[in-house]
PDB file of C-alpha atoms in Angstrom:
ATOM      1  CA  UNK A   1     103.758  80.297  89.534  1.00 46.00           C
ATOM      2  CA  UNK A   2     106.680  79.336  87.704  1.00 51.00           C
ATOM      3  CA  UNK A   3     107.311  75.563  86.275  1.00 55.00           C
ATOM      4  CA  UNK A   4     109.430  73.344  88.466  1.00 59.00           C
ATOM      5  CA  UNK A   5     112.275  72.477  86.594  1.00 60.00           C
ATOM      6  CA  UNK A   6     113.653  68.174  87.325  1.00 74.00           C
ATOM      7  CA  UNK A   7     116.147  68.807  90.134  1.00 77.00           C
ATOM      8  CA  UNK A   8     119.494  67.849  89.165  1.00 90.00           C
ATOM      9  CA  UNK A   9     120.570  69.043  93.376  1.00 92.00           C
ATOM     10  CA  UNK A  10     117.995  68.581  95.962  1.00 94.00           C
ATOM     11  CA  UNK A  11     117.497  69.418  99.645  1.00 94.00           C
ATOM     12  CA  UNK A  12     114.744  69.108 102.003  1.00 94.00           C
ATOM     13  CA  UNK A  13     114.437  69.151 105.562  1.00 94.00           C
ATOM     14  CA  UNK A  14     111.959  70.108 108.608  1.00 93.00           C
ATOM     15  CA  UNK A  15     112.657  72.152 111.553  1.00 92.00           C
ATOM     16  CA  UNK A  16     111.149  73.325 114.530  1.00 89.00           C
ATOM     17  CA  UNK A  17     109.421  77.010 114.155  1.00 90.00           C
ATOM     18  CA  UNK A  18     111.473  78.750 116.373  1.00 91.00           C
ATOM     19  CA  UNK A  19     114.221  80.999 116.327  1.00 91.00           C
ATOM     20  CA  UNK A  20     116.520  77.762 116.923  1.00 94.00           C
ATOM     21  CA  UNK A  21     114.868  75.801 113.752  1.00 93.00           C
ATOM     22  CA  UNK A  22     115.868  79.197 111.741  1.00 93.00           C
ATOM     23  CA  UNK A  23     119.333  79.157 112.738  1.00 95.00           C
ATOM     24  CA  UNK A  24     119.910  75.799 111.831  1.00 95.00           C
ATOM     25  CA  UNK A  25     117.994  75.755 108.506  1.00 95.00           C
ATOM     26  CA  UNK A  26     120.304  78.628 107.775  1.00 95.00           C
ATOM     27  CA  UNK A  27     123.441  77.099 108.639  1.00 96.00           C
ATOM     28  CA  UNK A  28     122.791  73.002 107.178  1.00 96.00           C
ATOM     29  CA  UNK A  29     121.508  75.205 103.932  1.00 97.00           C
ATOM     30  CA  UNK A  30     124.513  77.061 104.066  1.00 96.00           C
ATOM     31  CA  UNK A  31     126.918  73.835 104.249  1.00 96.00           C
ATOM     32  CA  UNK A  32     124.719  71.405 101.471  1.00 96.00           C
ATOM     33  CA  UNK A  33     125.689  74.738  99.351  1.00 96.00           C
ATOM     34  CA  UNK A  34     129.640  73.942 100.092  1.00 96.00           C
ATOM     35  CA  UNK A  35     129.496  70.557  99.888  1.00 95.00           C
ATOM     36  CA  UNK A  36     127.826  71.240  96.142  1.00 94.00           C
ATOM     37  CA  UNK A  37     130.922  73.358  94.938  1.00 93.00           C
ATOM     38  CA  UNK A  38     130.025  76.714  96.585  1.00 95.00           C
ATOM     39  CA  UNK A  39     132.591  76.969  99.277  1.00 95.00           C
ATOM     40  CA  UNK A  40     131.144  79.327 102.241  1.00 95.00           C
ATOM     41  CA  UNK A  41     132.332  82.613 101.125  1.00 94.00           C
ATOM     42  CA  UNK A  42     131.323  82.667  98.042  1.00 95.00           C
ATOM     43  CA  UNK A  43     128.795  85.346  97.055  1.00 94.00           C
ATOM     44  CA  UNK A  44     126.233  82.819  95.971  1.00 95.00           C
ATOM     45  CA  UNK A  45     126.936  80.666  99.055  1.00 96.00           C
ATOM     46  CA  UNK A  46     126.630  83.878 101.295  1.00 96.00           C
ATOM     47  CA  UNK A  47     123.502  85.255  99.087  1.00 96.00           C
ATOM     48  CA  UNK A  48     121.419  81.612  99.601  1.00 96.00           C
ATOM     49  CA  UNK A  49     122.613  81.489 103.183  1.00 96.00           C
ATOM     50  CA  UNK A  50     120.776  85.076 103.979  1.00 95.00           C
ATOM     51  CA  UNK A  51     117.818  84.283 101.801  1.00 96.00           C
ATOM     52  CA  UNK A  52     117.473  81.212 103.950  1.00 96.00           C
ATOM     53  CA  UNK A  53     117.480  83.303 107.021  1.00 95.00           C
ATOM     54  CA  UNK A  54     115.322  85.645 106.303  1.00 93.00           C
ATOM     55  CA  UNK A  55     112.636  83.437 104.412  1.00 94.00           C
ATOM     56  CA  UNK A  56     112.764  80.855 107.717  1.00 94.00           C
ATOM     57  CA  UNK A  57     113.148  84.245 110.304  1.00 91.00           C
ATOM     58  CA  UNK A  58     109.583  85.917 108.318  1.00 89.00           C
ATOM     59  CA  UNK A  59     108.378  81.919 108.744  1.00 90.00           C
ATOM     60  CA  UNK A  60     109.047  81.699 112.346  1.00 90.00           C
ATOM     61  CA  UNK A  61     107.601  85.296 113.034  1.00 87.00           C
ATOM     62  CA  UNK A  62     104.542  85.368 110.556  1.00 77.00           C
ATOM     63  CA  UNK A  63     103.959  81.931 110.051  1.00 77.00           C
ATOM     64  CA  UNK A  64     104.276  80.136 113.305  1.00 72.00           C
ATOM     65  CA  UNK A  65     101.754  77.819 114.618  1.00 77.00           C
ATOM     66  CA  UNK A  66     102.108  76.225 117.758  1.00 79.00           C
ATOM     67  CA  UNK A  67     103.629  72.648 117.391  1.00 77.00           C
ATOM     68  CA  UNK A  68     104.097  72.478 113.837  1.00 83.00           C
ATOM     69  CA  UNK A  69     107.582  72.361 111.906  1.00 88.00           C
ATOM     70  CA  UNK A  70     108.729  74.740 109.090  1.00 92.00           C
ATOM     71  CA  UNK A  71     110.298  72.796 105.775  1.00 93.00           C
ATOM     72  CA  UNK A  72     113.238  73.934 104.051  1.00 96.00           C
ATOM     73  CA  UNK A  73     113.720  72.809 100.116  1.00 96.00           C
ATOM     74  CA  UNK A  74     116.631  74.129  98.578  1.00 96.00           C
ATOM     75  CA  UNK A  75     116.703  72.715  95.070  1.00 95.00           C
ATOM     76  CA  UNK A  76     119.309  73.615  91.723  1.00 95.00           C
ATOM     77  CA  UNK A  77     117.826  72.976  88.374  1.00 93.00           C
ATOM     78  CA  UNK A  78     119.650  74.038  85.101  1.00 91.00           C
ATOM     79  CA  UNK A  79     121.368  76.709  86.476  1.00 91.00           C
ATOM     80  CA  UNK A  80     119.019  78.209  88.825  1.00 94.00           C
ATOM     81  CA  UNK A  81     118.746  77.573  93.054  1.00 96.00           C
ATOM     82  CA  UNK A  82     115.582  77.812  94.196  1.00 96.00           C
ATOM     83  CA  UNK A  83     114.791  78.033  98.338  1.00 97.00           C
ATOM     84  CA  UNK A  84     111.457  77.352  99.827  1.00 96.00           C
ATOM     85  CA  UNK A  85     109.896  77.708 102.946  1.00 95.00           C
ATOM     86  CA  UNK A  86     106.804  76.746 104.088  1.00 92.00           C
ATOM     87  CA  UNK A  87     104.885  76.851 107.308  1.00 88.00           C
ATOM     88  CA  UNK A  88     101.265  76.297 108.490  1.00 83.00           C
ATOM     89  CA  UNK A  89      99.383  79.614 108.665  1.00 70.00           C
ATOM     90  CA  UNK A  90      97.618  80.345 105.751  1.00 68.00           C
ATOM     91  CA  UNK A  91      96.072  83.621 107.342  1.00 67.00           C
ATOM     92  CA  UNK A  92      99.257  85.630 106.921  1.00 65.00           C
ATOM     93  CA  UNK A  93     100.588  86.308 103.934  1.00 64.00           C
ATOM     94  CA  UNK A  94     103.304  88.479 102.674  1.00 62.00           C
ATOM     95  CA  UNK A  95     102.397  91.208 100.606  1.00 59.00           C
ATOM     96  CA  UNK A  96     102.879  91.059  96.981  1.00 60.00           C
ATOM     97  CA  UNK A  97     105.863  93.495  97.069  1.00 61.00           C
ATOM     98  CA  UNK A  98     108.118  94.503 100.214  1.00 58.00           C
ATOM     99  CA  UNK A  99     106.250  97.128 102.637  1.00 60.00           C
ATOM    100  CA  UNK A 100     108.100 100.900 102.841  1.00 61.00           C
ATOM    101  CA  UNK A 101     109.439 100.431 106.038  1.00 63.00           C
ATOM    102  CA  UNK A 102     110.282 103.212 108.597  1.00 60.00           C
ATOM    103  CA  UNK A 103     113.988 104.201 109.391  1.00 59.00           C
ATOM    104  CA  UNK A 104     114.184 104.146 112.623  1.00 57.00           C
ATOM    105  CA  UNK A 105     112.803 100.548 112.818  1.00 54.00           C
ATOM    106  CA  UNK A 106     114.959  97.775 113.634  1.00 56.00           C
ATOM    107  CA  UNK A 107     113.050  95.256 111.513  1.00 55.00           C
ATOM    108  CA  UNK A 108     110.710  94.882 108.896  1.00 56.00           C
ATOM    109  CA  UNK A 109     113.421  94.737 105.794  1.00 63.00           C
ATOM    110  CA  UNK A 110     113.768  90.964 105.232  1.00 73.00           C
ATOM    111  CA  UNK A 111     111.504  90.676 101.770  1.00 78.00           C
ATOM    112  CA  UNK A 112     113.097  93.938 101.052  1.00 82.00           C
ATOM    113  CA  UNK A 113     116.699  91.989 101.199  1.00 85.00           C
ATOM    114  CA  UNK A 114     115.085  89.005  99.414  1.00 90.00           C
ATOM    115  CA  UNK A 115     113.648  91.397  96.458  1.00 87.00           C
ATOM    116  CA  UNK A 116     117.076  92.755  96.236  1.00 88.00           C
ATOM    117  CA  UNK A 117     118.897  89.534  96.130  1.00 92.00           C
ATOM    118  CA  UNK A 118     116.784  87.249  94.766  1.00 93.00           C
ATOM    119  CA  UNK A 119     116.036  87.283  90.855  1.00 94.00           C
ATOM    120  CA  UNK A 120     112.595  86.064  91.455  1.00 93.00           C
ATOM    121  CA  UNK A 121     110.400  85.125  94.627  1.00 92.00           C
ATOM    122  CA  UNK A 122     106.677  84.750  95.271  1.00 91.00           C
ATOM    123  CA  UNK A 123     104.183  82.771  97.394  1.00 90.00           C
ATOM    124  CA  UNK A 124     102.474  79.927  96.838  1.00 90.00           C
ATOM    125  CA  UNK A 125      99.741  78.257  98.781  1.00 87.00           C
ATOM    126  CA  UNK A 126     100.875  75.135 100.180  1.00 83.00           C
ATOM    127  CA  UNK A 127      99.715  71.854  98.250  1.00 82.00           C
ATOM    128  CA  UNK A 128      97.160  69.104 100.264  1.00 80.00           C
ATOM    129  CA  UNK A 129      97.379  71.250 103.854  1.00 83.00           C
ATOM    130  CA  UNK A 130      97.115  74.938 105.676  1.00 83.00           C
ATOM    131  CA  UNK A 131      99.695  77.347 104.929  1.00 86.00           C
ATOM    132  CA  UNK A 132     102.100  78.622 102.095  1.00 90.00           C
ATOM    133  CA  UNK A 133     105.610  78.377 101.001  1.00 92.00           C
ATOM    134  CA  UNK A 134     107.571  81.077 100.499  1.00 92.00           C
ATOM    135  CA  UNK A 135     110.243  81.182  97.629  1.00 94.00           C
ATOM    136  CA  UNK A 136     112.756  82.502  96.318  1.00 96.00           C
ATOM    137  CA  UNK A 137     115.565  81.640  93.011  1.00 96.00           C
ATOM    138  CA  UNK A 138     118.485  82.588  92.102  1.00 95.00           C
ATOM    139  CA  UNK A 139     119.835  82.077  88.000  1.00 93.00           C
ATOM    140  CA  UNK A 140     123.359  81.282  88.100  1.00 87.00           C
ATOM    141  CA  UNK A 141     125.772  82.003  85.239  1.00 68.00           C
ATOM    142  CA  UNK A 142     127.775  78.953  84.198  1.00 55.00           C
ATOM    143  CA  UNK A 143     130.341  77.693  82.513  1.00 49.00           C
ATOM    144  CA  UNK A 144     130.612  74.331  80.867  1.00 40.00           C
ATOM    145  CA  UNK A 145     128.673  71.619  82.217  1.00 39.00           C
ATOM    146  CA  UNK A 146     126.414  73.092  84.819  1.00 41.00           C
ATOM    147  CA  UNK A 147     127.519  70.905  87.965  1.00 41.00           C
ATOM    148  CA  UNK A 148     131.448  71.674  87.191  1.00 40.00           C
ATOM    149  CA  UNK A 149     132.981  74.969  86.643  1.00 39.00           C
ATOM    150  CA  UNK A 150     130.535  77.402  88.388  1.00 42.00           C
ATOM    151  CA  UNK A 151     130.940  80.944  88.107  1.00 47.00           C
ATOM    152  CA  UNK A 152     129.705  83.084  90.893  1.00 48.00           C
ATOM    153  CA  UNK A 153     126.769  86.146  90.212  1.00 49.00           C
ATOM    154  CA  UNK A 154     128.843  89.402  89.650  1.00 49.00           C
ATOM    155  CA  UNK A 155     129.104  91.775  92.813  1.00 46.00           C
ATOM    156  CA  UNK A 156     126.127  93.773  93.702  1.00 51.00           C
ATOM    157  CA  UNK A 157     126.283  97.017  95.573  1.00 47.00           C
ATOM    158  CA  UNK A 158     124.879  94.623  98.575  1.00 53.00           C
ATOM    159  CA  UNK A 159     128.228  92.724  99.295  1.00 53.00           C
ATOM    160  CA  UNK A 160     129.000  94.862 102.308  1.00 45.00           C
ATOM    161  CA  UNK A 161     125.505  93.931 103.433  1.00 51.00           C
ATOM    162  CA  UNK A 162     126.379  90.448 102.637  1.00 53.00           C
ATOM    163  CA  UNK A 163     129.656  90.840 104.509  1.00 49.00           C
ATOM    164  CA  UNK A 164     128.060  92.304 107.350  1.00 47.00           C
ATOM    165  CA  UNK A 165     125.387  89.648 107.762  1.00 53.00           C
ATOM    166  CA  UNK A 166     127.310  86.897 109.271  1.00 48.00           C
ATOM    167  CA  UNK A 167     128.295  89.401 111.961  1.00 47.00           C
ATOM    168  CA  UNK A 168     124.836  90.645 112.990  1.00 49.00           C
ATOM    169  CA  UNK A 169     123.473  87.469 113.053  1.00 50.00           C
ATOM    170  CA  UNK A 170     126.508  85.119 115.056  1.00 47.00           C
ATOM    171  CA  UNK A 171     125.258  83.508 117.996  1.00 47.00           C
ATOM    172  CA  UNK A 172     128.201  84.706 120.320  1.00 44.00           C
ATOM    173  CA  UNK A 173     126.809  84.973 123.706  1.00 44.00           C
ATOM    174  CA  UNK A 174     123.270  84.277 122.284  1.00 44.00           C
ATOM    175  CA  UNK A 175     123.032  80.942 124.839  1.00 41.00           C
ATOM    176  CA  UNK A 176     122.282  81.352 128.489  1.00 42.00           C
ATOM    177  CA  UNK A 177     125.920  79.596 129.208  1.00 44.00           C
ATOM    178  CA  UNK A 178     127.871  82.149 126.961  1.00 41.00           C
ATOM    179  CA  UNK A 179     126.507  84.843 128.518  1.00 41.00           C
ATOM    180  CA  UNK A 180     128.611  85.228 132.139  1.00 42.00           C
ATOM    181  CA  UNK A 181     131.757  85.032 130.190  1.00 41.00           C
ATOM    182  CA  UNK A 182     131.027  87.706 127.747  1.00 43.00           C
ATOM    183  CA  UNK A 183     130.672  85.672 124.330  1.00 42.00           C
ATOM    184  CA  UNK A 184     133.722  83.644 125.236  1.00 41.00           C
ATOM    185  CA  UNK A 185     133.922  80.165 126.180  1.00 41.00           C
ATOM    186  CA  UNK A 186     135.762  78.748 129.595  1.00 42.00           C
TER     187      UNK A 186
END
């Protein structure tokens, strides 16, 4: 398990283990990142933002337990963000390295995104009650002091993935209200 490093940025936050609690662990993560100095579009902002999602979507799935909350910590510490997730069930765990996962299957690829974007991740077993957190960090190259002057990760061959991402997961027409006017609003 690797040492926690003294946060110099810190985040923490519970939400309810449903698909709902996801979204909006997603999105607050998402904005604490902007309001740090990594506006939205950035590809560390964007990278962060879709580790979140799939860490708290796998915690929601695999990890649920009726009644209890999921926690988000998002931490940076010289130069590296680190995003954890923990929920209650300490039955499932993820394998030590993403599954093969058929083609045809619409899911099943969200620790294979996290291997590929994440420099690091693991699982740990969750300290003084059931379950385990799942995390993942990300080393950022800086410039200068390392709270001014950021420099964001070079492109990876997944930035149409990245790009893509906010699409497939928008909540157009997702609520029951939405849905008679086709994604649109009155």
């Amino acid at each position: 398990m690797p040492q926690h490093l003294a946060p110099e940025r810190e985040f923490t936050m519970r939400f309810t283990s449903t698909s709902r609690g996801a979204r909006l662990a997603r999105r607050l993560v998402s904005h604490r990142l902007n309001d740090w100095g990594h506006p939205y579009t950035t590809p560390l902002n964007e990278t962060l933002t879709l580790i979140t999602a799939e860490l708290t979507a796998n915690a929601v799935r695999h990890g649920h337990v009726p009644g209890r909350d999921l926690h988000v910590h998002l931490t940076l510490a010289e130069g590296t963000f680190r995003i954890e997730v923990t929920d209650t069930l300490t039955e499932k765990r993820p394998p030590a390295s993403p599954p093969a996962t058929d083609s045809l299957s619409e899911s099943g690829r969200g620790l294979l995104l996290i291997a590929a974007l994440a420099d690091d991740w693991g699982v740990t077993p969750r300290r003084a009650a059931p379950g385990k957190t799942v995390w993942a960090q990300l080393h950022v190259r800086t410039k200068g002091h390392p709270l001014t002057h950021r420099v964001a990760p070079e492109p990876t061959g997944v930035d149409l993935l990245l790009a893509t991402s906010s699409l497939l997961r928008d909540d157009l027409g997702s609520r029951p209200e939405d849905a008679s006017h086709g994604g649109r609003r009155p």
